[in-house]
Amino acid sequence: MNFLGIDYGTTSVKAAVFNEKLEQKMCVSKDYRLKIKGDVVEFEAEKYWEILKEILHEVSLCEKSDALAIDTQCETLILTDEDGNPLRDAIVWLDNRASKEAEEIEAYFGRKKVYEITGQPEITATWPASKLLWIKKHEPDVWEKTKKIFLLEDYLIYKLTGEFVTEKTLQSSSLYFDIREGDWWEEMLDFLSVTKDMLPKILDSGVFVGEYEGIKVVTSSMDQIAGAIGAGVTGNDRVSEMTGTTMAIFAPTDKIPAYDEESIVPCHYNYNNGYCLLSWSPTAGMALKWFKNAFLPDRDFSEIDKMAQEVSIGSDGLVFLPYLCGSTMPKYNPDARGSFTGLTPEHTPAHFARSIMESVACILKSNLDYLGVSAKEIRAMGGGALSKLWCSMKADMTGKTLVTLKNKETACLGSAILAGVGCGYFESVEKATEMIETDKVYMPQNNDYSKVYEKYMYYDNILNTRKEKEI
């Protein structure tokens, strides 16, 4: 049997076919461009479907698929009439126009209550609840005609099967989903003037829904969870980290952490009816790419890796604060900016490169400490996983074993696994992930990074303390 996993990203779609041994047989991708004007970020809803059909056609020319599942971003909103015809462009998750509506929701419910029911510690313009309130206030004609409220995965499943369904992980950040009960939060729905018949039927991840041209269609999960499944992170003994442009950390947990007014870490519903914590930092691989493009444009990343390898631990006192786009977690400071500290005439480009890599390893450790992660193994993904130096550095910095993966399309693989579960081929997600092939294993060595981390945190605290005083 073949299982098709589709990762429908913000500006691109990837689709990969895997056989029953989870060996990848093919992969295709397609980019698309959003409509962006200030805080407004939209895309034509029907084009999401047209792109999916193109992808499915391209895949069908090469491989037969027996079952498919599609993971997407959470908060992209599509409003339709009774027959599923879009009433306006989709409001993409990045859209920030509903800031006043978010403030209105916070004033009415308070952050503590919202967190304890939905797991979301912040009430922002990006959440679907805020977007719905904006539509109700600013586009009353559209609101009056709205009969079905979709998120992106829901809409694509509806177009494939005609079934009006959703799954719990996708709704986790809608702000109208109760993650403790696994059901709609009726008090929030009343506040928004949304009735239950406007919302899809709630299913678990990995549930068969219907068929499209002979292919079984199965519910997937939000993209971060699909990626974690594809990396083999299905229990509390592992976490995943992806160092790409940004750094994203995924940590499963059995319980919702107690409310902390200082915390901005969201708790999401996980595919297995448990929970997961998500942490991210806006700058990671971006910092090294910036340095390369600005100062070493003729060198590739493998050459920069070799240069940094020649520099001793601690970069001879050079410390980089990687806040090129502000800081989110564990400290929220959008006005923070990057800087090099401890410069002397002895420092070379190799020192700069190594200090950047060390700073990203420090971000990983500080976030894991902040999340209270006790897992001993990290599954590493993204471009950063290609660097032996960076991987060994992260293992030494955190004191945890770091493992890379042979398959790089982890979200597609995670969705393919859920497709296999939903059509009854795999007994469970956990059983299926036992077949995931790992690549390299980096054990913590006797390389002491404690002083590097102490120095990094010292300058990091100075930056954020100074900001607090300015406020």
mmCIF file of N, CA and C in Angstrom, residues 10-11 32-44 48 89-97:
data_model
loop_
_atom_site.group_PDB
_atom_site.id
_atom_site.type_symbol
_atom_site.label_atom_id
_atom_site.label_comp_id
_atom_site.label_asym_id
_atom_site.label_seq_id
_atom_site.Cartn_x
_atom_site.Cartn_y
_atom_site.Cartn_z
ATOM 1 N N THR A 10 2.276 27.630 4.497
ATOM 2 C CA THR A 10 1.765 28.985 4.335
ATOM 3 C C THR A 10 1.944 29.508 2.920
ATOM 4 N N THR A 11 3.067 29.167 2.278
ATOM 5 C CA THR A 11 3.321 29.643 0.911
ATOM 6 C C THR A 11 3.768 28.521 -0.018
ATOM 7 N N TYR A 32 3.160 29.125 -3.792
ATOM 8 C CA TYR A 32 2.107 30.085 -4.133
ATOM 9 C C TYR A 32 2.323 31.364 -3.332
ATOM 10 N N ARG A 33 1.694 32.433 -3.764
ATOM 11 C CA ARG A 33 1.939 33.750 -3.171
ATOM 12 C C ARG A 33 0.670 34.300 -2.526
ATOM 13 N N LEU A 34 0.810 34.790 -1.310
ATOM 14 C CA LEU A 34 -0.309 35.366 -0.575
ATOM 15 C C LEU A 34 -0.564 36.807 -1.011
ATOM 16 N N LYS A 35 -1.768 37.302 -0.712
ATOM 17 C CA LYS A 35 -2.095 38.718 -0.897
ATOM 18 C C LYS A 35 -1.819 39.427 0.432
ATOM 19 N N ILE A 36 -0.854 40.315 0.445
ATOM 20 C CA ILE A 36 -0.460 40.979 1.687
ATOM 21 C C ILE A 36 -0.535 42.485 1.500
ATOM 22 N N LYS A 37 -1.246 43.140 2.416
ATOM 23 C CA LYS A 37 -1.315 44.597 2.422
ATOM 24 C C LYS A 37 -1.410 45.043 3.878
ATOM 25 N N GLY A 38 -0.279 45.464 4.427
ATOM 26 C CA GLY A 38 -0.242 45.843 5.837
ATOM 27 C C GLY A 38 -0.541 44.641 6.724
ATOM 28 N N ASP A 39 -1.516 44.792 7.609
ATOM 29 C CA ASP A 39 -1.904 43.711 8.515
ATOM 30 C C ASP A 39 -2.804 42.674 7.848
ATOM 31 N N VAL A 40 -3.258 42.968 6.647
ATOM 32 C CA VAL A 40 -4.188 42.082 5.952
ATOM 33 C C VAL A 40 -3.422 41.046 5.134
ATOM 34 N N VAL A 41 -3.674 39.763 5.409
ATOM 35 C CA VAL A 41 -3.030 38.668 4.679
ATOM 36 C C VAL A 41 -4.123 37.695 4.249
ATOM 37 N N GLU A 42 -4.339 37.573 2.941
ATOM 38 C CA GLU A 42 -5.441 36.755 2.432
ATOM 39 C C GLU A 42 -4.981 35.886 1.265
ATOM 40 N N PHE A 43 -5.856 34.942 0.902
ATOM 41 C CA PHE A 43 -5.622 34.096 -0.264
ATOM 42 C C PHE A 43 -6.981 33.600 -0.748
ATOM 43 N N GLU A 44 -7.126 33.465 -2.063
ATOM 44 C CA GLU A 44 -8.406 33.010 -2.601
ATOM 45 C C GLU A 44 -8.654 31.567 -2.168
ATOM 46 N N TYR A 48 -6.774 27.383 -2.974
ATOM 47 C CA TYR A 48 -6.225 26.315 -2.134
ATOM 48 C C TYR A 48 -6.613 24.956 -2.715
ATOM 49 N N ASP A 89 -12.317 35.967 0.407
ATOM 50 C CA ASP A 89 -10.998 35.331 0.456
ATOM 51 C C ASP A 89 -10.743 34.741 1.845
ATOM 52 N N ALA A 90 -9.944 33.696 1.880
ATOM 53 C CA ALA A 90 -9.522 33.138 3.164
ATOM 54 C C ALA A 90 -8.692 34.174 3.917
ATOM 55 N N ILE A 91 -8.881 34.232 5.228
ATOM 56 C CA ILE A 91 -8.049 35.092 6.080
ATOM 57 C C ILE A 91 -6.930 34.218 6.627
ATOM 58 N N VAL A 92 -5.725 34.445 6.150
ATOM 59 C CA VAL A 92 -4.573 33.602 6.480
ATOM 60 C C VAL A 92 -4.179 33.794 7.939
ATOM 61 N N TRP A 93 -3.576 32.770 8.514
ATOM 62 C CA TRP A 93 -3.229 32.808 9.944
ATOM 63 C C TRP A 93 -2.356 34.007 10.301
ATOM 64 N N LEU A 94 -1.565 34.498 9.364
ATOM 65 C CA LEU A 94 -0.668 35.630 9.634
ATOM 66 C C LEU A 94 -1.403 36.959 9.773
ATOM 67 N N ASP A 95 -2.655 37.020 9.354
ATOM 68 C CA ASP A 95 -3.425 38.260 9.327
ATOM 69 C C ASP A 95 -3.570 38.852 10.733
ATOM 70 N N ASN A 96 -3.291 40.152 10.854
ATOM 71 C CA ASN A 96 -3.284 40.812 12.167
ATOM 72 C C ASN A 96 -4.290 41.948 12.271
ATOM 73 N N ARG A 97 -5.293 41.979 11.427
ATOM 74 C CA ARG A 97 -6.209 43.121 11.427
ATOM 75 C C ARG A 97 -7.104 43.169 12.665
#
